Amino acid sequence: DPTLVGPLVPPAYTTDINLFTHVLRDDGALLAQADALGVPSWSWQTGDLIYQLHTLPIPAEAEAGSYETIVGLYDRTSGVRGVTESGGGETAVVPLMVTRKL
């Protein structure tokens, strides 16, 4: 439901949402990120399914192991993050395992 995605932004009074994927180091610092949305939120229609691929180059100095990877939405104008459908937070965690040094 596009009306639940975010605030309506002037001058067109439509949503302007972007997707982000962040790979975090153990200390919470950013290791890699991608911010992109191939289908502008202002064109969404109720019932649309959106597939977004984020390619994240992991730095060569990254150690093998597990990294917390979070995904979410934010409003491009204000920077405010959207809340998950369950209301449980602003992001969802996606598992990522780096198995070798690149």
mmCIF file with all atom_site columns, C-alpha atoms in Angstrom:
data_model
loop_
_atom_site.group_PDB
_atom_site.id
_atom_site.type_symbol
_atom_site.label_atom_id
_atom_site.label_alt_id
_atom_site.label_comp_id
_atom_site.label_asym_id
_atom_site.label_entity_id
_atom_site.label_seq_id
_atom_site.pdbx_PDB_ins_code
_atom_site.Cartn_x
_atom_site.Cartn_y
_atom_site.Cartn_z
_atom_site.occupancy
_atom_site.B_iso_or_equiv
_atom_site.pdbx_formal_charge
_atom_site.auth_seq_id
_atom_site.auth_comp_id
_atom_site.auth_asym_id
_atom_site.auth_atom_id
_atom_site.pdbx_PDB_model_num
ATOM 1   C CA . ASP A 1 1   ? 0.000  0.000   0.000  1.00 0.00 ? 1   ASP A CA 1
ATOM 2   C CA . PRO A 1 2   ? 1.904  3.094   -1.212 1.00 0.00 ? 2   PRO A CA 1
ATOM 3   C CA . THR A 1 3   ? 0.041  5.316   1.248  1.00 0.00 ? 3   THR A CA 1
ATOM 4   C CA . LEU A 1 4   ? 1.808  3.529   4.117  1.00 0.00 ? 4   LEU A CA 1
ATOM 5   C CA . VAL A 1 5   ? 5.338  3.938   2.703  1.00 0.00 ? 5   VAL A CA 1
ATOM 6   C CA . GLY A 1 6   ? 6.185  7.414   3.875  1.00 0.00 ? 6   GLY A CA 1
ATOM 7   C CA . PRO A 1 7   ? 5.298  11.079  3.946  1.00 0.00 ? 7   PRO A CA 1
ATOM 8   C CA . LEU A 1 8   ? 3.982  12.928  0.927  1.00 0.00 ? 8   LEU A CA 1
ATOM 9   C CA . VAL A 1 9   ? 6.734  15.294  -0.213 1.00 0.00 ? 9   VAL A CA 1
ATOM 10  C CA . PRO A 1 10  ? 6.043  18.667  -1.863 1.00 0.00 ? 10  PRO A CA 1
ATOM 11  C CA . PRO A 1 11  ? 5.869  19.977  -4.514 1.00 0.00 ? 11  PRO A CA 1
ATOM 12  C CA . ALA A 1 12  ? 4.330  16.871  -6.112 1.00 0.00 ? 12  ALA A CA 1
ATOM 13  C CA . TYR A 1 13  ? 3.009  15.526  -2.770 1.00 0.00 ? 13  TYR A CA 1
ATOM 14  C CA . THR A 1 14  ? 4.141  11.994  -3.460 1.00 0.00 ? 14  THR A CA 1
ATOM 15  C CA . THR A 1 15  ? 6.414  9.654   -1.530 1.00 0.00 ? 15  THR A CA 1
ATOM 16  C CA . ASP A 1 16  ? 10.139 9.700   -2.260 1.00 0.00 ? 16  ASP A CA 1
ATOM 17  C CA . ILE A 1 17  ? 11.506 6.583   -0.573 1.00 0.00 ? 17  ILE A CA 1
ATOM 18  C CA . ASN A 1 18  ? 14.896 4.930   -1.074 1.00 0.00 ? 18  ASN A CA 1
ATOM 19  C CA . LEU A 1 19  ? 16.120 1.468   -0.029 1.00 0.00 ? 19  LEU A CA 1
ATOM 20  C CA . PHE A 1 20  ? 19.385 0.868   1.798  1.00 0.00 ? 20  PHE A CA 1
ATOM 21  C CA . THR A 1 21  ? 21.537 -2.147  2.585  1.00 0.00 ? 21  THR A CA 1
ATOM 22  C CA . HIS A 1 22  ? 24.309 -1.761  5.168  1.00 0.00 ? 22  HIS A CA 1
ATOM 23  C CA . VAL A 1 23  ? 26.926 -4.371  6.084  1.00 0.00 ? 23  VAL A CA 1
ATOM 24  C CA . LEU A 1 24  ? 28.241 -3.646  9.580  1.00 0.00 ? 24  LEU A CA 1
ATOM 25  C CA . ARG A 1 25  ? 31.519 -4.423  11.311 1.00 0.00 ? 25  ARG A CA 1
ATOM 26  C CA . ASP A 1 26  ? 31.487 -5.958  14.806 1.00 0.00 ? 26  ASP A CA 1
ATOM 27  C CA . ASP A 1 27  ? 31.679 -2.477  16.348 1.00 0.00 ? 27  ASP A CA 1
ATOM 28  C CA . GLY A 1 28  ? 28.651 -1.313  14.331 1.00 0.00 ? 28  GLY A CA 1
ATOM 29  C CA . ALA A 1 29  ? 30.721 0.747   11.880 1.00 0.00 ? 29  ALA A CA 1
ATOM 30  C CA . LEU A 1 30  ? 29.803 0.586   8.212  1.00 0.00 ? 30  LEU A CA 1
ATOM 31  C CA . LEU A 1 31  ? 31.777 -1.953  6.148  1.00 0.00 ? 31  LEU A CA 1
ATOM 32  C CA . ALA A 1 32  ? 29.816 -1.633  2.881  1.00 0.00 ? 32  ALA A CA 1
ATOM 33  C CA . GLN A 1 33  ? 26.598 -0.024  1.731  1.00 0.00 ? 33  GLN A CA 1
ATOM 34  C CA . ALA A 1 34  ? 24.252 0.424   -1.188 1.00 0.00 ? 34  ALA A CA 1
ATOM 35  C CA . ASP A 1 35  ? 21.405 2.919   -1.417 1.00 0.00 ? 35  ASP A CA 1
ATOM 36  C CA . ALA A 1 36  ? 19.181 2.544   -4.466 1.00 0.00 ? 36  ALA A CA 1
ATOM 37  C CA . LEU A 1 37  ? 15.621 2.046   -5.580 1.00 0.00 ? 37  LEU A CA 1
ATOM 38  C CA . GLY A 1 38  ? 15.050 1.068   -9.203 1.00 0.00 ? 38  GLY A CA 1
ATOM 39  C CA . VAL A 1 39  ? 11.289 1.689   -9.027 1.00 0.00 ? 39  VAL A CA 1
ATOM 40  C CA . PRO A 1 40  ? 10.463 5.171   -7.665 1.00 0.00 ? 40  PRO A CA 1
ATOM 41  C CA . SER A 1 41  ? 8.018  5.029   -4.766 1.00 0.00 ? 41  SER A CA 1
ATOM 42  C CA . TRP A 1 42  ? 5.848  7.723   -6.339 1.00 0.00 ? 42  TRP A CA 1
ATOM 43  C CA . SER A 1 43  ? 4.953  5.226   -9.109 1.00 0.00 ? 43  SER A CA 1
ATOM 44  C CA . TRP A 1 44  ? 3.938  2.347   -6.814 1.00 0.00 ? 44  TRP A CA 1
ATOM 45  C CA . GLN A 1 45  ? 0.413  0.979   -7.027 1.00 0.00 ? 45  GLN A CA 1
ATOM 46  C CA . THR A 1 46  ? -1.412 -1.093  -4.413 1.00 0.00 ? 46  THR A CA 1
ATOM 47  C CA . GLY A 1 47  ? -0.443 -4.750  -4.883 1.00 0.00 ? 47  GLY A CA 1
ATOM 48  C CA . ASP A 1 48  ? 2.879  -4.054  -6.657 1.00 0.00 ? 48  ASP A CA 1
ATOM 49  C CA . LEU A 1 49  ? 5.753  -6.435  -5.943 1.00 0.00 ? 49  LEU A CA 1
ATOM 50  C CA . ILE A 1 50  ? 9.214  -4.886  -6.114 1.00 0.00 ? 50  ILE A CA 1
ATOM 51  C CA . TYR A 1 51  ? 12.484 -6.765  -6.546 1.00 0.00 ? 51  TYR A CA 1
ATOM 52  C CA . GLN A 1 52  ? 15.605 -4.738  -5.757 1.00 0.00 ? 52  GLN A CA 1
ATOM 53  C CA . LEU A 1 53  ? 19.138 -6.096  -6.063 1.00 0.00 ? 53  LEU A CA 1
ATOM 54  C CA . HIS A 1 54  ? 21.940 -4.389  -4.167 1.00 0.00 ? 54  HIS A CA 1
ATOM 55  C CA . THR A 1 55  ? 25.475 -5.406  -5.105 1.00 0.00 ? 55  THR A CA 1
ATOM 56  C CA . LEU A 1 56  ? 27.847 -4.790  -2.210 1.00 0.00 ? 56  LEU A CA 1
ATOM 57  C CA . PRO A 1 57  ? 31.581 -4.966  -2.847 1.00 0.00 ? 57  PRO A CA 1
ATOM 58  C CA . ILE A 1 58  ? 33.177 -6.166  0.389  1.00 0.00 ? 58  ILE A CA 1
ATOM 59  C CA . PRO A 1 59  ? 36.557 -4.484  1.027  1.00 0.00 ? 59  PRO A CA 1
ATOM 60  C CA . ALA A 1 60  ? 39.594 -6.741  0.546  1.00 0.00 ? 60  ALA A CA 1
ATOM 61  C CA . GLU A 1 61  ? 40.680 -6.148  4.154  1.00 0.00 ? 61  GLU A CA 1
ATOM 62  C CA . ALA A 1 62  ? 37.451 -7.677  5.519  1.00 0.00 ? 62  ALA A CA 1
ATOM 63  C CA . GLU A 1 63  ? 38.072 -10.781 7.583  1.00 0.00 ? 63  GLU A CA 1
ATOM 64  C CA . ALA A 1 64  ? 36.207 -14.007 6.863  1.00 0.00 ? 64  ALA A CA 1
ATOM 65  C CA . GLY A 1 65  ? 33.201 -14.430 9.148  1.00 0.00 ? 65  GLY A CA 1
ATOM 66  C CA . SER A 1 66  ? 29.637 -13.320 9.785  1.00 0.00 ? 66  SER A CA 1
ATOM 67  C CA . TYR A 1 67  ? 28.560 -9.721  9.388  1.00 0.00 ? 67  TYR A CA 1
ATOM 68  C CA . GLU A 1 68  ? 25.293 -8.138  10.403 1.00 0.00 ? 68  GLU A CA 1
ATOM 69  C CA . THR A 1 69  ? 23.544 -6.835  7.308  1.00 0.00 ? 69  THR A CA 1
ATOM 70  C CA . ILE A 1 70  ? 20.535 -4.571  7.634  1.00 0.00 ? 70  ILE A CA 1
ATOM 71  C CA . VAL A 1 71  ? 18.037 -3.386  5.037  1.00 0.00 ? 71  VAL A CA 1
ATOM 72  C CA . GLY A 1 72  ? 15.424 -0.674  5.258  1.00 0.00 ? 72  GLY A CA 1
ATOM 73  C CA . LEU A 1 73  ? 13.677 2.303   3.718  1.00 0.00 ? 73  LEU A CA 1
ATOM 74  C CA . TYR A 1 74  ? 14.184 6.018   4.230  1.00 0.00 ? 74  TYR A CA 1
ATOM 75  C CA . ASP A 1 75  ? 12.623 9.221   2.980  1.00 0.00 ? 75  ASP A CA 1
ATOM 76  C CA . ARG A 1 76  ? 15.104 10.967  0.640  1.00 0.00 ? 76  ARG A CA 1
ATOM 77  C CA . THR A 1 77  ? 14.045 14.475  1.683  1.00 0.00 ? 77  THR A CA 1
ATOM 78  C CA . SER A 1 78  ? 14.036 14.150  5.471  1.00 0.00 ? 78  SER A CA 1
ATOM 79  C CA . GLY A 1 79  ? 16.306 11.108  5.917  1.00 0.00 ? 79  GLY A CA 1
ATOM 80  C CA . VAL A 1 80  ? 13.721 9.584   8.276  1.00 0.00 ? 80  VAL A CA 1
ATOM 81  C CA . ARG A 1 81  ? 13.686 5.786   8.197  1.00 0.00 ? 81  ARG A CA 1
ATOM 82  C CA . GLY A 1 82  ? 10.487 3.842   7.703  1.00 0.00 ? 82  GLY A CA 1
ATOM 83  C CA . VAL A 1 83  ? 9.216  1.391   10.302 1.00 0.00 ? 83  VAL A CA 1
ATOM 84  C CA . THR A 1 84  ? 8.795  -2.311  9.501  1.00 0.00 ? 84  THR A CA 1
ATOM 85  C CA . GLU A 1 85  ? 5.272  -3.591  8.911  1.00 0.00 ? 85  GLU A CA 1
ATOM 86  C CA . SER A 1 86  ? 5.300  -5.365  12.287 1.00 0.00 ? 86  SER A CA 1
ATOM 87  C CA . GLY A 1 87  ? 6.318  -2.091  13.957 1.00 0.00 ? 87  GLY A CA 1
ATOM 88  C CA . GLY A 1 88  ? 9.358  -3.868  15.379 1.00 0.00 ? 88  GLY A CA 1
ATOM 89  C CA . GLY A 1 89  ? 11.946 -1.384  14.177 1.00 0.00 ? 89  GLY A CA 1
ATOM 90  C CA . GLU A 1 90  ? 13.408 0.551   11.284 1.00 0.00 ? 90  GLU A CA 1
ATOM 91  C CA . THR A 1 91  ? 15.423 -2.255  9.690  1.00 0.00 ? 91  THR A CA 1
ATOM 92  C CA . ALA A 1 92  ? 15.402 -5.963  8.936  1.00 0.00 ? 92  ALA A CA 1
ATOM 93  C CA . VAL A 1 93  ? 18.491 -8.130  9.455  1.00 0.00 ? 93  VAL A CA 1
ATOM 94  C CA . VAL A 1 94  ? 19.753 -10.282 6.588  1.00 0.00 ? 94  VAL A CA 1
ATOM 95  C CA . PRO A 1 95  ? 22.485 -12.898 7.221  1.00 0.00 ? 95  PRO A CA 1
ATOM 96  C CA . LEU A 1 96  ? 25.792 -12.417 5.406  1.00 0.00 ? 96  LEU A CA 1
ATOM 97  C CA . MET A 1 97  ? 28.794 -14.738 5.613  1.00 0.00 ? 97  MET A CA 1
ATOM 98  C CA . VAL A 1 98  ? 32.152 -13.773 4.107  1.00 0.00 ? 98  VAL A CA 1
ATOM 99  C CA . THR A 1 99  ? 33.885 -17.101 3.553  1.00 0.00 ? 99  THR A CA 1
ATOM 100 C CA . ARG A 1 100 ? 37.246 -15.957 2.236  1.00 0.00 ? 100 ARG A CA 1
ATOM 101 C CA . LYS A 1 101 ? 39.340 -12.885 1.931  1.00 0.00 ? 101 LYS A CA 1
ATOM 102 C CA . LEU A 1 102 ? 38.683 -11.170 -1.371 1.00 0.00 ? 102 LEU A CA 1
#
